[in-house]
CSV table of C-alpha atoms in Angstrom, one decimal:
chain,number,residue,atom,x,y,z
K,1,MET,CA,3.7,-14.6,-21.7
K,2,LYS,CA,0.6,-16.0,-20.2
K,3,LEU,CA,-2.0,-17.2,-22.5
K,4,LEU,CA,-5.9,-17.3,-22.0
K,5,ASP,CA,-7.7,-19.4,-24.3
K,6,CYS,CA,-10.4,-17.0,-25.5
K,7,PRO,CA,-13.8,-19.0,-26.7
K,8,MET,CA,-13.9,-17.2,-30.0
K,9,ASN,CA,-10.0,-16.2,-30.8
K,10,GLY,CA,-8.4,-19.2,-29.2
K,11,PRO,CA,-5.1,-18.9,-27.1
K,12,ARG,CA,-4.1,-15.2,-27.0
K,13,ASN,CA,-1.5,-13.3,-24.8
K,14,ILE,CA,-3.1,-12.1,-21.6
K,15,ASP,CA,-2.1,-8.8,-22.3
K,16,GLU,CA,-4.8,-8.8,-25.0
K,17,PHE,CA,-7.5,-9.3,-22.5
K,18,GLN,CA,-9.3,-7.1,-19.6
K,19,SER,CA,-10.5,-8.5,-16.7
K,20,PHE,CA,-13.8,-7.4,-15.5
K,21,GLY,CA,-13.8,-9.3,-11.9
K,22,PRO,CA,-15.9,-12.0,-10.6
K,23,LEU,CA,-19.4,-13.1,-12.1
K,24,ARG,CA,-21.9,-11.7,-9.5
K,25,GLN,CA,-25.8,-11.4,-9.7
K,26,ALA,CA,-27.3,-7.9,-9.9
K,27,PRO,CA,-29.7,-7.0,-7.5
K,28,ASP,CA,-33.4,-6.5,-8.2
K,29,ALA,CA,-33.4,-2.7,-9.5
K,30,ASP,CA,-37.0,-2.2,-8.4
K,31,ALA,CA,-36.7,-4.1,-4.8
K,32,ALA,CA,-33.1,-3.6,-3.8
K,33,ALA,CA,-32.7,-1.3,-0.9
K,34,ASP,CA,-29.4,1.3,-0.5
K,35,ALA,CA,-27.3,-1.2,1.5
K,36,GLU,CA,-27.9,-3.8,-1.1
K,37,TRP,CA,-26.6,-1.8,-3.8
K,38,ALA,CA,-23.8,-0.7,-1.8
K,39,ARG,CA,-22.8,-4.6,-1.1
K,40,HIS,CA,-23.2,-5.0,-5.0
K,41,LEU,CA,-21.0,-2.3,-6.3
K,42,PHE,CA,-18.2,-2.1,-3.9
K,43,ARG,CA,-18.0,-5.6,-2.0
K,44,ALA,CA,-16.5,-7.8,-4.7
K,45,ASP,CA,-15.9,-11.5,-4.0
K,46,ASN,CA,-12.0,-11.3,-2.9
K,47,ARG,CA,-11.6,-14.9,-1.4
K,48,LYS,CA,-8.6,-17.2,-2.0
K,49,GLY,CA,-9.8,-20.1,-4.5
K,50,VAL,CA,-12.0,-20.4,-7.6
K,51,VAL,CA,-13.3,-17.4,-8.9
K,52,VAL,CA,-15.8,-17.1,-12.0
K,53,GLU,CA,-14.8,-13.7,-13.6
K,54,TRP,CA,-15.7,-11.7,-16.7
K,55,TRP,CA,-13.4,-11.5,-19.3
K,56,ARG,CA,-12.7,-9.2,-22.6
K,57,HIS,CA,-10.6,-9.6,-25.5
K,58,VAL,CA,-10.0,-6.2,-26.0
K,59,PRO,CA,-9.3,-6.4,-30.1
K,60,SER,CA,-12.4,-8.0,-30.8
K,61,ASN,CA,-14.8,-6.7,-27.8
K,62,PHE,CA,-15.8,-10.2,-27.1
K,63,PHE,CA,-16.5,-10.8,-23.6
K,64,PHE,CA,-16.9,-14.2,-21.9
K,65,LEU,CA,-16.3,-15.9,-18.6
K,66,ALA,CA,-13.1,-17.5,-17.2
K,67,GLN,CA,-12.8,-20.3,-14.2
K,68,ARG,CA,-9.6,-19.2,-12.3
K,69,ASP,CA,-7.7,-20.1,-9.0
K,70,VAL,CA,-6.5,-16.5,-7.6
K,71,VAL,CA,-4.2,-18.0,-5.5
K,72,THR,CA,-2.2,-20.2,-8.4
K,73,ASN,CA,-3.5,-18.1,-11.2
K,74,GLU,CA,-4.4,-21.3,-13.0
K,75,ILE,CA,-6.8,-20.5,-15.6
K,76,ILE,CA,-9.0,-24.0,-15.3
K,77,ARG,CA,-11.7,-23.4,-18.1
K,78,THR,CA,-13.0,-20.4,-20.4
K,79,TYR,CA,-16.7,-20.3,-22.0
K,80,ALA,CA,-19.1,-17.8,-23.8
K,81,PRO,CA,-22.0,-16.7,-21.8
K,82,GLY,CA,-24.9,-18.5,-22.4
K,83,SER,CA,-23.2,-21.8,-23.1
K,84,ARG,CA,-23.2,-24.4,-20.4
K,85,PRO,CA,-19.5,-24.9,-18.5
P,1,MET,CA,23.0,10.4,21.8
P,2,PRO,CA,26.9,11.3,20.9
P,3,LEU,CA,27.6,10.9,24.8
P,4,ARG,CA,26.5,7.6,24.6
P,5,LEU,CA,28.1,6.8,21.3
P,6,LEU,CA,31.5,8.1,22.8
P,7,LYS,CA,31.0,6.0,25.8
P,8,TYR,CA,30.4,2.8,23.8
P,9,GLY,CA,33.2,3.5,21.7
P,10,LEU,CA,35.5,3.6,24.6
P,11,SER,CA,34.1,0.6,26.4
P,12,ARG,CA,36.2,-2.7,26.6
P,13,ASP,CA,33.4,-5.1,25.5
P,14,TYR,CA,31.7,-3.2,23.1
P,15,PRO,CA,27.9,-4.6,24.7
P,16,VAL,CA,25.3,-5.9,22.0
P,17,THR,CA,21.5,-5.3,23.1
P,18,GLY,CA,19.3,-6.9,20.9
P,19,ASP,CA,16.5,-4.1,19.7
P,20,ILE,CA,13.7,-6.8,19.7
P,21,PRO,CA,13.5,-9.5,21.9
P,22,ALA,CA,12.7,-12.9,21.1
P,23,THR,CA,9.3,-14.1,21.0
P,24,PRO,CA,7.9,-14.7,24.2
P,25,GLU,CA,5.0,-17.3,25.7
P,26,LEU,CA,1.7,-16.1,24.8
P,27,LYS,CA,-0.5,-14.8,27.9
P,28,PRO,CA,-4.0,-15.6,28.2
P,29,SER,CA,-5.0,-12.1,27.7
P,30,TYR,CA,-4.2,-8.8,26.9
P,31,ASP,CA,-5.7,-5.1,26.6
P,32,VAL,CA,-5.0,-4.9,23.0
P,33,VAL,CA,-4.0,-7.7,20.4
P,34,ILE,CA,-2.8,-6.2,16.8
P,35,VAL,CA,-2.8,-8.6,13.9
P,36,GLY,CA,-0.2,-7.4,11.8
P,37,GLY,CA,3.4,-7.4,12.6
P,38,GLY,CA,4.3,-4.8,9.7
P,39,GLY,CA,5.1,-0.8,10.2
P,40,HIS,CA,1.4,-0.1,10.8
P,41,GLY,CA,0.9,-2.7,13.7
P,42,LEU,CA,4.2,-1.8,15.2
P,43,ALA,CA,3.7,1.9,15.3
P,44,CYS,CA,0.3,1.4,16.8
P,45,ALA,CA,1.9,-0.4,19.6
P,46,HIS,CA,4.4,2.2,19.9
P,47,TYR,CA,1.8,5.0,20.6
P,48,LEU,CA,-0.3,3.1,22.5
P,49,SER,CA,2.6,2.4,25.2
P,50,LYS,CA,4.1,5.6,24.7
P,51,TYR,CA,1.3,8.1,24.9
P,52,HIS,CA,-1.8,6.1,26.1
P,53,GLY,CA,0.0,4.2,29.4
P,54,ILE,CA,-1.2,1.0,27.6
P,55,ALA,CA,1.6,-1.5,27.9
P,56,SER,CA,-0.7,-5.0,27.6
P,57,ILE,CA,-0.2,-5.2,23.7
P,58,ALA,CA,0.1,-8.3,21.9
P,59,VAL,CA,1.5,-8.0,18.0
P,60,LEU,CA,0.7,-11.3,16.3
P,61,GLU,CA,2.4,-11.7,13.2
P,62,LYS,CA,2.1,-14.8,10.8
P,63,GLY,CA,5.6,-14.7,9.4
P,64,TYR,CA,8.6,-12.6,10.5
P,65,LEU,CA,8.4,-9.1,11.5
P,66,ALA,CA,8.1,-6.6,9.1
P,67,GLY,CA,8.3,-9.0,6.2
P,68,GLY,CA,5.1,-8.5,4.1
P,69,ASN,CA,4.4,-4.9,2.5
P,70,THR,CA,6.7,-3.0,4.9
P,71,ALA,CA,9.6,-4.9,3.5
P,72,ARG,CA,8.0,-4.5,-0.2
P,73,ASN,CA,7.1,-1.0,-0.7
P,74,THR,CA,8.9,1.6,-2.3
P,75,THR,CA,9.3,4.0,0.5
P,76,THR,CA,7.8,7.0,-0.9
P,77,ILE,CA,6.4,9.9,1.4
P,78,ARG,CA,4.5,12.4,0.2
P,79,SER,CA,1.1,14.5,0.8
P,80,ASN,CA,0.3,15.6,-2.7
P,81,TYR,CA,-2.9,14.1,-2.6
P,82,ILE,CA,-6.1,15.9,-4.1
P,83,THR,CA,-8.8,15.4,-1.8
P,84,GLN,CA,-8.9,17.8,1.2
P,85,GLU,CA,-9.2,14.9,3.7
P,86,GLY,CA,-6.6,12.9,1.9
P,87,VAL,CA,-3.7,16.0,2.1
P,88,ALA,CA,-4.9,16.8,5.8
P,89,PHE,CA,-4.3,13.0,7.3
P,90,TYR,CA,-0.9,12.3,4.6
P,91,LYS,CA,0.6,16.0,5.8
P,92,GLU,CA,0.4,14.7,9.2
P,93,GLY,CA,2.2,11.7,7.8
P,94,VAL,CA,5.1,13.4,6.6
P,95,SER,CA,5.5,15.7,9.4
P,96,LEU,CA,5.5,12.7,11.7
P,97,PHE,CA,8.3,11.4,9.5
P,98,GLU,CA,10.3,14.6,10.0
P,99,THR,CA,11.4,13.9,13.4
P,100,LEU,CA,10.6,10.2,13.6
P,101,SER,CA,14.6,9.4,14.1
P,102,GLN,CA,14.2,11.7,17.3
P,103,GLU,CA,11.1,10.1,18.4
P,104,LEU,CA,12.5,6.5,17.9
P,105,ASP,CA,15.9,7.1,19.0
P,106,PHE,CA,16.6,5.0,15.9
P,107,ASN,CA,17.8,6.6,12.6
P,108,VAL,CA,15.1,5.8,10.3
P,109,MET,CA,17.3,7.5,7.4
P,110,PHE,CA,14.5,10.1,6.5
P,111,SER,CA,15.6,12.1,3.4
P,112,GLN,CA,12.9,14.9,2.2
P,113,ARG,CA,14.6,15.3,-1.0
P,114,GLY,CA,11.2,16.4,-3.2
P,115,GLN,CA,9.1,14.1,-5.4
P,116,LEU,CA,8.8,15.0,-9.0
P,117,THR,CA,5.6,13.7,-10.8
P,118,LEU,CA,5.9,14.4,-14.6
P,119,ALA,CA,3.2,15.6,-17.0
P,120,HIS,CA,3.4,14.5,-20.9
P,121,THR,CA,-0.4,15.4,-21.7
P,122,GLU,CA,-2.3,18.7,-20.8
P,123,ALA,CA,-5.1,16.5,-19.3
P,124,THR,CA,-2.5,15.7,-16.9
P,125,LEU,CA,-1.3,19.2,-16.3
P,126,ARG,CA,-4.8,20.1,-15.4
P,127,ALA,CA,-5.0,17.6,-12.8
P,128,PHE,CA,-1.8,18.7,-11.3
P,129,HIS,CA,-3.4,22.1,-10.9
P,130,LEU,CA,-6.2,21.0,-8.9
P,131,ARG,CA,-3.5,19.0,-6.8
P,132,ALA,CA,-1.2,21.8,-6.2
P,133,GLU,CA,-4.2,24.2,-5.2
P,134,MET,CA,-5.4,21.7,-2.6
P,135,GLY,CA,-1.6,21.3,-1.5
P,136,LYS,CA,-1.3,24.6,-1.0
P,137,HIS,CA,-4.7,25.4,0.7
P,138,MET,CA,-3.6,22.8,3.1
P,139,GLY,CA,0.0,24.1,4.2
P,140,THR,CA,1.9,21.9,2.0
P,141,ARG,CA,4.8,22.5,-0.5
P,142,THR,CA,3.7,21.3,-3.9
P,143,GLU,CA,3.4,23.5,-7.3
P,144,VAL,CA,3.2,23.1,-10.8
P,145,ILE,CA,6.4,23.9,-12.8
P,146,ASP,CA,7.1,24.0,-16.3
P,147,ALA,CA,9.3,22.0,-18.4
P,148,LYS,CA,12.5,24.3,-18.4
P,149,GLU,CA,12.2,23.9,-14.3
P,150,VAL,CA,11.5,20.1,-14.6
P,151,GLU,CA,15.0,19.9,-16.6
P,152,LYS,CA,16.7,22.1,-14.4
P,153,LEU,CA,15.7,19.9,-11.4
P,154,VAL,CA,16.7,16.7,-13.1
P,155,PRO,CA,19.3,17.2,-15.9
P,156,GLU,CA,19.3,13.6,-16.8
P,157,LEU,CA,15.7,13.6,-18.0
P,158,ASN,CA,15.1,12.7,-21.4
P,159,MET,CA,12.6,15.2,-22.3
P,160,ASP,CA,11.4,13.9,-25.6
P,161,ARG,CA,10.8,17.1,-27.1
P,162,GLY,CA,8.3,16.6,-30.1
P,163,GLY,CA,8.0,13.2,-29.4
P,164,ALA,CA,5.3,11.3,-28.1
P,165,LEU,CA,6.1,11.3,-24.4
P,166,GLU,CA,7.4,15.2,-24.1
P,167,ILE,CA,7.5,16.3,-21.0
P,168,LEU,CA,5.7,19.5,-20.7
P,169,GLY,CA,5.9,20.4,-17.2
P,170,GLY,CA,5.5,18.4,-13.7
P,171,LEU,CA,4.0,18.4,-9.7
P,172,TRP,CA,6.9,19.4,-7.6
P,173,HIS,CA,5.9,18.7,-4.1
P,174,ALA,CA,8.9,19.7,-1.9
P,175,ASP,CA,7.6,18.1,1.0
P,176,GLY,CA,7.9,14.6,-0.6
P,177,GLY,CA,11.2,12.2,0.6
P,178,THR,CA,12.0,8.3,1.6
P,179,ALA,CA,13.1,6.5,4.4
P,180,ARG,CA,14.5,3.0,5.1
P,181,HIS,CA,11.2,0.7,5.6
P,182,ASP,CA,13.2,-1.9,7.9
P,183,ALA,CA,14.6,0.8,9.9
P,184,VAL,CA,10.9,2.5,10.6
P,185,ALA,CA,9.6,-1.2,11.7
P,186,TRP,CA,12.0,-1.8,14.0
P,187,GLY,CA,12.4,1.8,15.4
P,188,PHE,CA,8.9,1.2,16.3
P,189,ALA,CA,9.3,-2.6,17.4
P,190,ALA,CA,12.0,-1.5,19.8
P,191,GLN,CA,10.4,1.3,21.2
P,192,ALA,CA,7.3,-0.8,21.8
P,193,SER,CA,8.7,-3.8,23.2
P,194,ARG,CA,10.7,-1.6,25.7
P,195,ARG,CA,7.8,-0.4,27.3
P,196,GLY,CA,6.3,-4.0,27.6
P,197,ALA,CA,4.4,-4.6,24.1
P,198,GLU,CA,5.1,-8.1,23.0
P,199,ILE,CA,5.9,-8.9,19.3
P,200,HIS,CA,4.8,-12.6,18.7
P,201,GLN,CA,6.4,-13.6,15.4
P,202,ARG,CA,5.4,-16.8,13.7
P,203,THR,CA,1.9,-16.6,15.4
P,204,GLU,CA,-0.9,-16.9,12.9
P,205,VAL,CA,-4.3,-15.8,13.5
P,206,GLN,CA,-6.9,-18.5,12.9
P,207,GLY,CA,-10.0,-16.9,13.9
P,208,PHE,CA,-12.1,-14.9,16.3
P,209,GLU,CA,-14.4,-15.7,18.8
P,210,VAL,CA,-17.6,-13.3,18.5
P,211,GLY,CA,-20.2,-12.6,20.8
P,212,ASN,CA,-22.6,-10.1,21.7
P,213,GLY,CA,-21.4,-7.7,18.7
P,214,GLN,CA,-17.7,-7.8,20.4
P,215,VAL,CA,-14.7,-9.8,19.7
P,216,ARG,CA,-13.6,-11.8,22.9
P,217,ALA,CA,-10.9,-13.7,21.7
P,218,VAL,CA,-8.3,-14.3,18.9
P,219,VAL,CA,-7.6,-18.0,18.3
P,220,THR,CA,-4.0,-18.4,16.9
P,221,ASN,CA,-1.8,-21.5,15.9
P,222,ARG,CA,0.1,-21.3,19.4
P,223,GLY,CA,-3.3,-20.9,21.3
P,224,ARG,CA,-6.3,-18.7,22.3
P,225,VAL,CA,-5.7,-15.2,23.6
P,226,ALA,CA,-8.6,-13.2,25.6
P,227,CYS,CA,-8.5,-9.5,24.3
P,228,GLY,CA,-9.9,-5.7,25.3
P,229,SER,CA,-9.5,-4.7,21.5
P,230,VAL,CA,-8.3,-5.6,18.4
P,231,LEU,CA,-6.8,-4.0,15.5
P,232,ILE,CA,-6.4,-5.4,12.1
P,233,ALA,CA,-3.4,-4.2,10.1
P,234,ALA,CA,-2.8,-7.1,8.3
P,235,GLY,CA,-1.5,-5.5,4.8
P,236,GLY,CA,-2.4,-7.6,2.1
P,237,MET,CA,-4.0,-10.3,4.5
P,238,ASN,CA,-6.6,-7.7,5.8
P,239,TYR,CA,-9.8,-8.8,3.9
P,240,ASP,CA,-8.9,-12.6,5.1
P,241,VAL,CA,-8.7,-11.5,8.6
P,242,ALA,CA,-11.6,-9.6,8.9
P,243,MET,CA,-13.5,-12.3,7.0
P,244,MET,CA,-12.7,-14.5,10.0
P,245,ALA,CA,-14.4,-11.9,12.3
P,246,GLY,CA,-17.5,-12.0,10.0
P,247,VAL,CA,-16.8,-8.2,8.7
P,248,GLU,CA,-16.7,-8.1,4.8
P,249,LEU,CA,-14.4,-5.3,3.6
P,250,PRO,CA,-15.0,-3.8,-0.1
P,251,ILE,CA,-11.3,-5.1,-0.5
P,252,ARG,CA,-9.7,-6.3,-3.9
P,253,CYS,CA,-6.1,-7.9,-3.8
P,254,TYR,CA,-3.9,-7.0,-6.8
P,255,PRO,CA,0.0,-7.5,-7.0
P,256,LEU,CA,2.4,-4.6,-7.1
P,257,GLN,CA,5.4,-5.5,-8.9
P,258,ALA,CA,9.0,-3.5,-7.9
P,259,MET,CA,12.8,-3.7,-8.7
P,260,VAL,CA,16.3,-2.5,-8.1
P,261,THR,CA,19.1,-1.8,-10.0
P,262,GLN,CA,22.6,-2.5,-9.4
P,263,PRO,CA,24.1,0.2,-7.1
P,264,LEU,CA,25.0,3.6,-9.0
P,265,LYS,CA,27.1,6.7,-7.8
P,266,PRO,CA,24.3,9.0,-6.6
P,267,TRP,CA,22.8,11.0,-9.2
P,268,LEU,CA,19.3,11.0,-9.1
P,269,HIS,CA,18.9,13.5,-6.4
P,270,THR,CA,14.6,13.5,-6.3
P,271,LEU,CA,12.0,10.7,-6.4
P,272,VAL,CA,10.8,11.1,-10.2
P,273,SER,CA,7.4,9.2,-11.2
P,274,SER,CA,5.7,9.3,-14.5
P,275,VAL,CA,1.9,9.5,-15.1
P,276,SER,CA,1.7,8.1,-18.4
P,277,LEU,CA,4.5,5.4,-18.3
P,278,HIS,CA,3.2,4.4,-14.7
P,279,THR,CA,6.7,4.2,-13.5
P,280,TYR,CA,8.7,5.8,-10.8
P,281,LEU,CA,12.2,6.0,-9.7
P,282,VAL,CA,14.0,6.8,-7.1
P,283,GLN,CA,17.7,6.1,-5.2
P,284,SER,CA,18.2,4.4,-2.3
P,285,SER,CA,20.8,5.0,0.1
P,286,ARG,CA,22.8,2.2,-1.2
P,287,GLY,CA,22.9,3.8,-4.9
P,288,GLU,CA,20.0,1.1,-6.4
P,289,ILE,CA,17.7,2.6,-8.4
P,290,VAL,CA,14.4,1.4,-7.2
P,291,ILE,CA,11.7,1.0,-10.1
P,292,GLY,CA,8.0,0.8,-9.2
P,293,GLY,CA,4.6,1.3,-10.3
P,294,GLY,CA,3.2,-1.9,-11.8
P,295,SER,CA,-0.1,-3.0,-10.1
P,296,ASP,CA,-0.7,-6.2,-11.9
P,297,PRO,CA,-4.4,-5.9,-14.1
P,298,TYR,CA,-6.3,-8.8,-12.5
P,299,GLN,CA,-6.9,-10.2,-8.7
P,300,LEU,CA,-4.2,-12.4,-7.3
P,301,TYR,CA,-3.2,-13.6,-4.1
P,302,SER,CA,0.6,-14.3,-5.3
P,303,THR,CA,3.4,-12.5,-5.0
P,304,ARG,CA,5.3,-13.6,-8.3
P,305,SER,CA,6.7,-11.5,-10.7
P,306,THR,CA,6.0,-11.6,-14.3
P,307,LEU,CA,8.4,-11.0,-17.2
P,308,ASP,CA,6.0,-8.8,-18.6
P,309,MET,CA,5.6,-6.3,-16.0
P,310,LYS,CA,9.2,-6.3,-15.3
P,311,GLU,CA,9.8,-5.4,-19.1
P,312,HIS,CA,7.2,-2.6,-18.9
P,313,LEU,CA,8.7,-1.4,-15.9
P,314,ALA,CA,12.2,-1.2,-17.7
P,315,GLU,CA,10.9,0.6,-20.7
P,316,GLY,CA,9.4,3.5,-18.5
P,317,ALA,CA,12.6,3.8,-16.6
P,318,VAL,CA,14.8,3.5,-19.7
P,319,HIS,CA,12.9,5.6,-21.3
P,320,LEU,CA,13.4,8.6,-18.9
P,321,PHE,CA,16.8,7.7,-18.6
P,322,PRO,CA,18.1,6.1,-21.8
P,323,PHE,CA,21.4,5.6,-20.1
P,324,LEU,CA,20.2,3.2,-17.6
P,325,GLN,CA,19.9,0.5,-20.8
P,326,GLY,CA,22.8,-1.2,-19.7
P,327,VAL,CA,22.3,-1.3,-16.0
P,328,ARG,CA,21.5,-4.5,-14.7
P,329,LEU,CA,18.8,-5.6,-12.1
P,330,LEU,CA,19.5,-6.9,-8.9
P,331,ARG,CA,16.3,-8.0,-7.4
P,332,GLN,CA,12.7,-8.2,-8.5
P,333,TRP,CA,9.5,-8.6,-6.5
P,334,ALA,CA,5.6,-8.3,-5.4
P,335,GLY,CA,3.5,-7.6,-2.8
P,336,ILE,CA,-0.1,-8.1,-2.2
P,337,THR,CA,-2.1,-4.9,-1.9
P,338,ASP,CA,-5.8,-4.4,-0.5
P,339,MET,CA,-7.3,-2.2,-2.8
P,340,THR,CA,-10.4,-0.2,-2.2
P,341,PRO,CA,-12.9,1.1,-4.6
P,342,ASP,CA,-12.0,4.5,-3.9
P,343,TYR,CA,-8.0,4.6,-3.5
P,344,SER,CA,-8.7,5.8,0.1
P,345,PRO,CA,-7.9,3.4,3.4
P,346,ILE,CA,-10.3,2.2,5.5
P,347,MET,CA,-9.5,3.4,9.4
P,348,GLY,CA,-11.6,3.3,12.4
P,349,ALA,CA,-14.9,1.2,13.7
P,350,SER,CA,-16.0,-2.1,12.3
P,351,PRO,CA,-19.5,-3.6,13.0
P,352,LEU,CA,-17.9,-5.3,16.1
P,353,ALA,CA,-17.5,-3.1,18.9
P,354,ASN,CA,-14.1,-3.6,20.0
P,355,LEU,CA,-12.4,-4.6,16.5
P,356,TRP,CA,-10.7,-1.6,14.9
P,357,LEU,CA,-9.7,-1.6,11.3
P,358,ASP,CA,-6.3,-0.2,9.6
P,359,CYS,CA,-7.1,-1.9,6.3
P,360,GLY,CA,-7.3,-0.9,2.5
P,361,TRP,CA,-3.8,0.5,1.9
P,362,GLY,CA,-3.5,-0.7,-1.1
P,363,THR,CA,-0.4,0.8,-3.0
P,364,TRP,CA,0.0,4.0,-0.5
P,365,GLY,CA,0.6,2.8,3.1
P,366,PHE,CA,4.2,3.0,3.6
P,367,LYS,CA,4.2,6.7,4.2
P,368,ALA,CA,0.8,6.4,6.5
P,369,THR,CA,3.1,4.0,9.0
P,370,ALA,CA,3.4,6.8,11.5
P,371,VAL,CA,0.2,8.5,11.5
P,372,ALA,CA,-2.0,5.6,11.2
P,373,GLY,CA,-0.4,4.2,14.0
P,374,LYS,CA,-0.6,7.3,16.1
P,375,ARG,CA,-4.3,8.1,15.5
P,376,LEU,CA,-5.7,4.7,15.7
P,377,ALA,CA,-3.7,4.5,18.9
P,378,GLU,CA,-5.4,7.1,19.8
P,379,THR,CA,-8.6,5.6,18.9
P,380,ILE,CA,-8.4,2.3,20.5
P,381,ALA,CA,-7.3,4.2,23.6
P,382,LYS,CA,-10.1,6.7,23.6
P,383,GLY,CA,-12.6,4.5,22.0
P,384,ARG,CA,-13.3,7.4,19.9
P,385,VAL,CA,-12.5,8.2,16.1
P,386,PRO,CA,-10.6,11.4,15.6
P,387,ASP,CA,-11.7,13.9,13.4
P,388,LEU,CA,-8.7,13.2,11.0
P,389,LEU,CA,-9.7,9.5,10.2
P,390,LYS,CA,-13.6,10.0,10.2
P,391,PRO,CA,-13.9,10.2,6.8
P,392,PHE,CA,-11.9,7.0,6.2
P,393,ALA,CA,-14.7,5.0,7.8
P,394,LEU,CA,-16.0,1.7,6.6
P,395,GLU,CA,-19.3,3.1,6.9
P,396,ARG,CA,-18.4,5.6,3.8
P,397,PHE,CA,-19.4,2.7,1.4
P,398,GLU,CA,-22.8,2.4,2.3
P,399,LYS,CA,-23.5,5.7,2.7
P,400,PHE,CA,-22.1,6.6,-1.0
P,401,ARG,CA,-19.9,8.9,0.4
P,402,LEU,CA,-16.6,7.6,-1.0
P,403,LEU,CA,-13.3,9.5,-1.1
P,404,ASN,CA,-12.2,9.1,-4.5
P,405,GLU,CA,-8.5,10.1,-3.8
P,406,MET,CA,-6.9,10.2,-7.7
P,407,GLY,CA,-3.8,11.4,-6.2
P,408,ALA,CA,-3.2,8.0,-4.3
P,409,THR,CA,-1.2,6.2,-6.9
P,410,ALA,CA,1.8,8.0,-8.7
P,411,ALA,CA,1.0,6.0,-11.6
P,412,SER,CA,-2.8,6.2,-12.7
P,413,HIS,CA,-4.9,8.9,-13.4
């Protein structure tokens, strides 16, 4: 069992969480061209290394951010959105 | 074949010939450089050398021959997809497997025993009807069958009558089958190298020299090679390799886990998969039950296995066939799958003129080994993408013309 430390619920089985993929900036809805939207929608960051990604604790529906190494699967840090990491 | 076998049997010294030559020195240039020595890359080398008169080919493989996803997949061959473009493509893939042993003069142990996908809900049955109608329209053998027929096909199945996972019917795909994955790769490799294609194992691509909208050379740990054309067919590493050329692919990598049991007497005569249980089973020719279907729920570049996923696969398998509960597991493994947003592969042109893509094979690449190799060989030789591959172009994402392939995985949808 792998643990994920939820900022609200504490350490829980990672089965209770859902991954929402890497954090990225949404394009400016008024100014963005089609190509920029396509890129935003389909080309998620897939580089090896440490990523910041959205996670959700499913039973409590709490969304937060986690820093995770996608090669070693080490979870470096978790924090609530709005709080400084 | 029989005469040769007889001659071999009667000869005094039983001459041994290696099928695949040892890695030669790298030449300064090749007409075609193929990145990735798995089934797809080797197939492309075979079709290029046999049908297009191109023999100056280097297949570059970071590890050993066919040691990535070619070695790790669960060898399902089928064409019961849902999009017209998908069915047309995979149908050709299945038909190539039907004659592949003759084509390669190498027994790939193709066994067209049929694939049965189980529906435990009405919603799944509705999706099956769509897939069956598309399959019939495209001339494949795909039909929806009821619970009675399911039971007749696989009498060992737990029908779970009145239970939460009652089997309501199935999608029966008589064209489906399985083949020996290593033999497929070795057969292609042997044929290609006999015609002069070079297979360079332990040769890692470290970068590309790009200029004027073209790849000029491929930089490897064993030196630099100039190239006419380049094909990226690197399985789980496709995103990384394409990034070295400055091409950003819409790919996310997830591990896919599988396992096999100890060998049993032959009893499972079809491929069986369950949509709701995210589990599929096939009995290999050695008698092992191959159990697969577990994609990890988050991105990862690691081929570690997890107990959670194995437990989940075992649970599904034991639910379908309760008598498997005492059977031991022999091996478990994972491969890194390069998943696309629409569950369809990316084949054909890239933003660079002479760089071709054979990427985004996610969890569905093995069945396309022959057809992708054949059609991409045609693409490279003629410099033009054939109609069969056009719907799978990289540019479909910019044009919002995705090819949503709900039949891509036996597990989801």
